[in-house]
Coordinates of C-alpha atoms in Angstrom, one line a residue:
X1 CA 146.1 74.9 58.1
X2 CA 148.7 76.5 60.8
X3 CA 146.8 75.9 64.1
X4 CA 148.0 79.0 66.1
X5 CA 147.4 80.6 69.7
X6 CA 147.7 84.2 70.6
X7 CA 150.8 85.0 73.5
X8 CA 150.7 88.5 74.7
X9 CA 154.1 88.1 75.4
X10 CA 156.6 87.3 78.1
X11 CA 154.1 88.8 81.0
X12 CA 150.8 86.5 79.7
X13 CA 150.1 84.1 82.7
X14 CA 149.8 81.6 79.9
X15 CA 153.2 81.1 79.0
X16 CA 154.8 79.8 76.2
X17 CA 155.4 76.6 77.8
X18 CA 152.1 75.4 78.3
X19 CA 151.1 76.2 75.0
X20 CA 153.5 73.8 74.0
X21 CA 151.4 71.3 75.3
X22 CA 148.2 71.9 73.7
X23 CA 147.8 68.9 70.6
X24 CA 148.1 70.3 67.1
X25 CA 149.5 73.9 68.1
X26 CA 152.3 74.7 65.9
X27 CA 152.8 78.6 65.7
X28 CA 152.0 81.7 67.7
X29 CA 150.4 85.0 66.9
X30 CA 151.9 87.9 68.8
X31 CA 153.2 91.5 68.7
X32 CA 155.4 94.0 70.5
X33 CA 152.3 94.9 72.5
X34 CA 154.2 97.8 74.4
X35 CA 154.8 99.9 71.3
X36 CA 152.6 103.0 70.8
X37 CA 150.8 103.2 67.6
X38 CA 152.4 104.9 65.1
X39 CA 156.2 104.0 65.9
X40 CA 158.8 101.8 64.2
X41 CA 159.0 99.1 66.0
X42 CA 162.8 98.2 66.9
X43 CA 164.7 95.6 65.1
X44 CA 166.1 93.7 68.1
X45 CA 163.0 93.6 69.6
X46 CA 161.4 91.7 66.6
X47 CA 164.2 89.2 66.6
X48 CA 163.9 88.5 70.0
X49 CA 160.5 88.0 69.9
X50 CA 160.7 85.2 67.2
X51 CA 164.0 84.1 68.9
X52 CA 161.6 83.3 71.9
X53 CA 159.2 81.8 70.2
X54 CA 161.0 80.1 68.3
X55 CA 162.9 78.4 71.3
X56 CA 159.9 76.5 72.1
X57 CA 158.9 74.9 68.7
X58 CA 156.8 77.2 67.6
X59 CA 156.9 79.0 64.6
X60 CA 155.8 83.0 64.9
X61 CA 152.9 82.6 62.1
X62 CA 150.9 86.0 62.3
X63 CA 152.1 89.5 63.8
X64 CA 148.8 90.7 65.4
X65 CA 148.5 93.5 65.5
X66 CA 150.8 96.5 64.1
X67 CA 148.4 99.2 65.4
X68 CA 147.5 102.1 62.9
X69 CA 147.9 105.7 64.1
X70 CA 144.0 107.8 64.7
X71 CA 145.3 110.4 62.3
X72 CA 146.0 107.9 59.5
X73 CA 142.5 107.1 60.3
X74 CA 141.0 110.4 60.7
X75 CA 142.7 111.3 57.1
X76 CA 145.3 114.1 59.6
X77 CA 148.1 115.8 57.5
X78 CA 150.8 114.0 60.3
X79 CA 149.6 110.6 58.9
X80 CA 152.3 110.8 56.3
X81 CA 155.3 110.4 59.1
X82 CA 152.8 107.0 60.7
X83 CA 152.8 105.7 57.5
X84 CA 156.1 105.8 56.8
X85 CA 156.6 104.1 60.1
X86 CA 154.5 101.4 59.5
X87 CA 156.3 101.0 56.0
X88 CA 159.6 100.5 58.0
X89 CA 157.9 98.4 60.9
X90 CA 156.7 95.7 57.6
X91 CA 160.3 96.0 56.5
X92 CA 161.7 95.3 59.9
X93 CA 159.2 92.2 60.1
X94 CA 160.2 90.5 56.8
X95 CA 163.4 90.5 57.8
X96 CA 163.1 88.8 60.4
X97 CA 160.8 86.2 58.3
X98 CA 157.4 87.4 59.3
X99 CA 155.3 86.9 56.3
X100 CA 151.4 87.8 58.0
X101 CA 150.6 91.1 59.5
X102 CA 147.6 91.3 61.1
X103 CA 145.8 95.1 61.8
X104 CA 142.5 96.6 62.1
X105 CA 140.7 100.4 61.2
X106 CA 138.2 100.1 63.9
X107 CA 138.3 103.9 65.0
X108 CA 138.8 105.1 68.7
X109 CA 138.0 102.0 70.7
X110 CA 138.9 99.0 69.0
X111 CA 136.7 96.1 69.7
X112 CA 133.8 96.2 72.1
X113 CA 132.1 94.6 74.9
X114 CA 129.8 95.4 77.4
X115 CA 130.5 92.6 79.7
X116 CA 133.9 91.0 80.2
X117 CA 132.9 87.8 82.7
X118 CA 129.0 87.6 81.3
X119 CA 127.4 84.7 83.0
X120 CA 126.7 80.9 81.3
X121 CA 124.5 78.6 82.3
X122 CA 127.3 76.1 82.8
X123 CA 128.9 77.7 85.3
X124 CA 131.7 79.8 82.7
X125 CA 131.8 83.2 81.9
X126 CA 132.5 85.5 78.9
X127 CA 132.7 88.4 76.7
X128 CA 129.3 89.3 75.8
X129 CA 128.2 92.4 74.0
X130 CA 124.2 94.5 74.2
X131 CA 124.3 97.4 72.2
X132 CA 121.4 99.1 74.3
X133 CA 124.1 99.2 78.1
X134 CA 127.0 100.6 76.0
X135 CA 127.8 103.6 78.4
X136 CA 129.0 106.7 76.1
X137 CA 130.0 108.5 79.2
X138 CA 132.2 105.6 81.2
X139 CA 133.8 105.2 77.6
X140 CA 134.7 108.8 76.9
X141 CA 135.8 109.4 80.3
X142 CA 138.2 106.6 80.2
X143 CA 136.6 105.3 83.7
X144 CA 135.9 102.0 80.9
X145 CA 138.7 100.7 79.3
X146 CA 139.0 97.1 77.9
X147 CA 142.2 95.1 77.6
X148 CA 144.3 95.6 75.1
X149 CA 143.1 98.5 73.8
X150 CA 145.5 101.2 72.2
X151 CA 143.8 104.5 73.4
X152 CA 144.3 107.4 75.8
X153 CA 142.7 107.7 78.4
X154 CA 142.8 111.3 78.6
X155 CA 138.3 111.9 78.3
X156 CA 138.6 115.2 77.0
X157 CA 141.1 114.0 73.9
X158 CA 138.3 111.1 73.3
X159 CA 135.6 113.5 73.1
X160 CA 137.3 114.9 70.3
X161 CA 138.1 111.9 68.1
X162 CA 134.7 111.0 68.7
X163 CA 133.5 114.4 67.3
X164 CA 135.7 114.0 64.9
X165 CA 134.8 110.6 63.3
X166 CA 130.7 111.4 63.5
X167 CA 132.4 114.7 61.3
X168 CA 134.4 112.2 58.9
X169 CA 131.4 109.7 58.4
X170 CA 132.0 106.2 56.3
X171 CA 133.2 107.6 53.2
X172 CA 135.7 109.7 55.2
X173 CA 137.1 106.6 56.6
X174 CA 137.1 104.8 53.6
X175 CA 139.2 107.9 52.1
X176 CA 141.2 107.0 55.0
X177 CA 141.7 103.3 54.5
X178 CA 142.4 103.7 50.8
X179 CA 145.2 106.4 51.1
X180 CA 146.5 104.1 53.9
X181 CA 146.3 100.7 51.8
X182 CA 147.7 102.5 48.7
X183 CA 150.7 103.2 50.6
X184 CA 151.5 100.3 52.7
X185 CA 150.0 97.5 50.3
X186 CA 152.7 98.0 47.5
X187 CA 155.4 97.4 50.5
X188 CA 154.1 94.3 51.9
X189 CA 154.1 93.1 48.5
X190 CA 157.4 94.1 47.8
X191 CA 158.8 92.4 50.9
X192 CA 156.3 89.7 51.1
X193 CA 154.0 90.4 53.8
X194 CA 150.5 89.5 53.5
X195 CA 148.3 91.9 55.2
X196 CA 145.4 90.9 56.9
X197 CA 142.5 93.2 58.2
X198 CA 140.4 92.4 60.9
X199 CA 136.7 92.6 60.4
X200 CA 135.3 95.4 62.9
X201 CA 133.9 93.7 66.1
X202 CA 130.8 94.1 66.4
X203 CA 130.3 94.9 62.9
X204 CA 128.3 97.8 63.1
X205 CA 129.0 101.7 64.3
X206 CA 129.1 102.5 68.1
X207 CA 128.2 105.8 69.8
X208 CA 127.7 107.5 66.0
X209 CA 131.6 106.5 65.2
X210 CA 131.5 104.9 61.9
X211 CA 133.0 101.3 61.3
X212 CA 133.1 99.9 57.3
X213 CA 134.5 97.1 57.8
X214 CA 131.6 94.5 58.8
X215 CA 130.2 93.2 55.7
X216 CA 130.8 90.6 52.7
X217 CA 130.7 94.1 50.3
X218 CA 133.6 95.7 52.6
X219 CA 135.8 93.7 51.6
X220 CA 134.8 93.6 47.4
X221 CA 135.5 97.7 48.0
X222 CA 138.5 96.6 49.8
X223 CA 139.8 94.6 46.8
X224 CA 138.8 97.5 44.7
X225 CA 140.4 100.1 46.1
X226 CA 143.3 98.3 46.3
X227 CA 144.2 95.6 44.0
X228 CA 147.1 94.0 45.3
X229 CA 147.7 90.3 46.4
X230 CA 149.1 91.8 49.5
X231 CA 145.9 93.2 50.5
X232 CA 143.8 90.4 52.5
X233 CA 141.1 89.6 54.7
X234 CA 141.4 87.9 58.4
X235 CA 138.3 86.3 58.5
X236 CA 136.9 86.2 61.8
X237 CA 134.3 84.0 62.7
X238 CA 133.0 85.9 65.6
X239 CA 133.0 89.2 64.7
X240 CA 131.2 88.6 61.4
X241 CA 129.0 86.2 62.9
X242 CA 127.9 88.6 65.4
X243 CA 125.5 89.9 62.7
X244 CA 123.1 87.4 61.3
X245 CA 123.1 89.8 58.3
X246 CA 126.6 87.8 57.0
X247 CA 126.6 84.9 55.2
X248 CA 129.5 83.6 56.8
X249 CA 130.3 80.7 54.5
X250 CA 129.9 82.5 51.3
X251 CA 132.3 84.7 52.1
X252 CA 134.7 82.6 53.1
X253 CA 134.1 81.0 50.3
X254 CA 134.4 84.1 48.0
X255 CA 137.6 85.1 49.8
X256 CA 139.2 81.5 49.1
X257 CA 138.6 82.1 45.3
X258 CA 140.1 85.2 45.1
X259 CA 143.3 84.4 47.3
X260 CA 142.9 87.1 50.0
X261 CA 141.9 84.8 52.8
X262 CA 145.1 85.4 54.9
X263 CA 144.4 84.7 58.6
X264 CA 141.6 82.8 60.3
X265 CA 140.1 83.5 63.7
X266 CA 137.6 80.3 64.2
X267 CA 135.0 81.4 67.3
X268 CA 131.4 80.8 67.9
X269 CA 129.0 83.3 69.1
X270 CA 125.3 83.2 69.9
X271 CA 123.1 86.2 69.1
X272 CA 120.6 86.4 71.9
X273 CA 118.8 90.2 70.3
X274 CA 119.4 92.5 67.6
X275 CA 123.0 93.9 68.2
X276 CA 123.2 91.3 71.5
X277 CA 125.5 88.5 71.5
X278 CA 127.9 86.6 73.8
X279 CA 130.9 84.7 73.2
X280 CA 129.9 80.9 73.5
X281 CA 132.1 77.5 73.3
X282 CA 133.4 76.9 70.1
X283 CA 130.9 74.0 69.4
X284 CA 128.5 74.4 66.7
X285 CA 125.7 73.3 68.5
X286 CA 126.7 76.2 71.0
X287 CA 126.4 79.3 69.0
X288 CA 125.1 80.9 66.1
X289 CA 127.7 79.7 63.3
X290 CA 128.3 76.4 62.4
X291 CA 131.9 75.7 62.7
X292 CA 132.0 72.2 61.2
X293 CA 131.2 73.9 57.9
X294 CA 133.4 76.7 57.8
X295 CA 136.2 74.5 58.7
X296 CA 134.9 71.8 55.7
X297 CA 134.9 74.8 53.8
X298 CA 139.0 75.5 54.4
X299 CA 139.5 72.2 53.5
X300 CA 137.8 72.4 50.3
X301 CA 140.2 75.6 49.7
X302 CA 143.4 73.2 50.5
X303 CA 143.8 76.4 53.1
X304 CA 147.2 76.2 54.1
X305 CA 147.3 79.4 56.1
X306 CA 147.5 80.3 59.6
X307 CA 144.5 80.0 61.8
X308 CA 144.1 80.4 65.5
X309 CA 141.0 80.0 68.3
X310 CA 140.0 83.4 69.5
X311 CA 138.6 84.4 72.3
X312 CA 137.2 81.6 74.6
X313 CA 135.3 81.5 77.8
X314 CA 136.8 81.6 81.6
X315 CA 136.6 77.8 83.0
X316 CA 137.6 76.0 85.8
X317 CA 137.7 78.6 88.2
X318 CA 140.4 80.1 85.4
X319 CA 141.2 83.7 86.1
X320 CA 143.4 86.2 83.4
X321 CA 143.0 88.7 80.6
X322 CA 139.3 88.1 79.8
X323 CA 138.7 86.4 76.7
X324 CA 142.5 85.3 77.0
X325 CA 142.3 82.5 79.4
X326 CA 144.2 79.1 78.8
X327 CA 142.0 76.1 79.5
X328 CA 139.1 77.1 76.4
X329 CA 141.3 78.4 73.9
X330 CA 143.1 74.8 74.2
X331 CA 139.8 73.4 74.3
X332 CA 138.8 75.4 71.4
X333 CA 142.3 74.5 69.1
X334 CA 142.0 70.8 69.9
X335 CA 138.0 70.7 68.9
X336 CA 139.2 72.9 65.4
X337 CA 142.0 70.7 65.0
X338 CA 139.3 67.2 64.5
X339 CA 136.9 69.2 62.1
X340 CA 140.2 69.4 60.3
X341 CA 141.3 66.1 60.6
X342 CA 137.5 64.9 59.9
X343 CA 137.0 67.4 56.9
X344 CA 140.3 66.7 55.2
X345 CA 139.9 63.0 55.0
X346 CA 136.2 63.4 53.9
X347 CA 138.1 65.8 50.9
X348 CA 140.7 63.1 50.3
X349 CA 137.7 60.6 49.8
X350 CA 136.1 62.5 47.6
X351 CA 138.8 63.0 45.5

């Protein structure tokens, strides 16, 4: 397994250089974050990206993300020229040795949270989500924006999108996500990149817009819609855990067997209602999923893919992007990387 952490680049306040110190770290997962969706993303820029990266002794393990366009998802006649530019982007990233794409078909708002520094008892904060204080109106007016997201904030242009994904439905966007996988998939696999999709987060539609991409049977459609080893799955611990609904080790388990587990975000969350959660430490005994056994389960797989901490709690009197912070995610990486020690011995024993 290639322990990772995510670098939003030259202006993250956690810099490349203190990464470096984190125990067991060897790659990065990053992305030209500057580049709209739906544009080739420029050659030079790729290279220097890995070029810095690289400087440090870091390998760049995972591209995450390379945004799709709303029209590919929305099914738009213009989403033949974004594909097209995403097939050149994947082109432009083997090149420069990128071999895992991350990306995601959450529509309109990408991941969500209704409270970016939610208070814990011990003093931390976090990312916390209750479906019932998601404000439609702050959201669609763009007064609510979270970080990172790819979206305009132009309200009356969100108003429409939103129209027009409650018009699409699921099977719309799954029409969507199959033209857009038939397309691309057949690419990666020609230039060897593995593509990796991003459960949606929380796993379950918001504001009437459909998500399908939450559940252990997404991803069997996925595969059969698309039948191509290029065409993978990043498991993320969180966002699937979010619903007590998934079975989180069978289907990692089921993933393994069938060679699409790609990318790994390991985080714990703890459900506190139905559609209510916060992000918690990554300790088992702090959340709702039991980290010691997914990680026993990758070492039963011999998983020898790239896997990163995600988001982690704000610390210390820590202050940054939320979610994004240093001190946790190291905390997090150095707590994955003894279940990984601890579960690969215990396999070598076995043996």
């Amino acid at each position: 397994m290639q322990l990772s952490f995510r670098w939003y680049g030259p202006d993250d306040p956690v810099t490349l250089a203190k990464i470096r110190q984190i125990p067991g770290c060897v790659g990065i997962v990053s992305a030209l974050y500057h580049v709209p969706p739906g544009e080739v993303w420029p050659e030079d820029e790729i290279r220097e990206l890995v070029r810095r990266v690289e400087s440090h002794g870091f390998r760049l393990t995972v591209i995450e993300s390379v945004p799709v366009h709303e029209d590919i998802k929305l099914g738009r006649p213009t989403r033949e020229k974004y594909i097209e530019a995403y097939q050149e982007t994947l082109r432009r990233l083997a090149r420069a040795g990128i071999d895992t794409v991350c990306y995601n078909f959450m529509p309109l708002f990408d991941w969500m949270r209704t409270s970016l520094a939610y208070p814990l008892p011990d003093g931390s904060n976090s990312l916390a989500y209750f479906h019932d204080e998601v404000d439609e109106e702050a959201l669609l007016s763009g007064r609510v924006k979270l970080p990172v997201w790819n979206i305009d904030e132009d309200g009356e242009k969100l108003r429409r999108l939103r129209d027009e994904y409650r018009e699409r439905g699921d099977e719309g966007l799954w029409d969507s996500l199959a033209y857009f996988l038939r397309a691309v998939a057949p690419v990666a696999e020609e230039v060897g990149i593995r593509l990796a999709i991003h459960p949606d987060d929380p796993p379950w539609p918001i504001l009437g817009i459909p998500r399908i991409i939450g559940r252990h049977a997404s991803f069997v459609r996925m595969f059969e819609i698309c039948d191509s080893p290029a065409n993978g799955v990043c498991f993320c611990s969180g966002s699937l855990g979010a619903s007590a609904e998934n079975d989180l080790p069978a289907i990692l388990r089921d993933l393994g067997a069938r060679n699409r587990l790609h990318f790994v975000h390991l985080r714990n969350v703890k459900r506190v209602g139905e559609k209510s959660f916060y992000e918690s430490g990554h300790l088992s005994r702090d959340g709702s999923v039991d980290m010691a056994e997914l990680v026993a389960i990758l070492a039963r797989l011999d998983y020898r893919g790239p896997a990163r901490p995600d988001h982690g709690r704000m610390i210390w009197g820590e202050t940054g992007i939320p979610g994004y912070g240093l001190y946790d995610r190291a905390l997090g990486l150095t707590y994955l990387n003894g279940l990984w020690e601890a579960s690969r011995a215990f396999v070598a024993d076995r043996v």
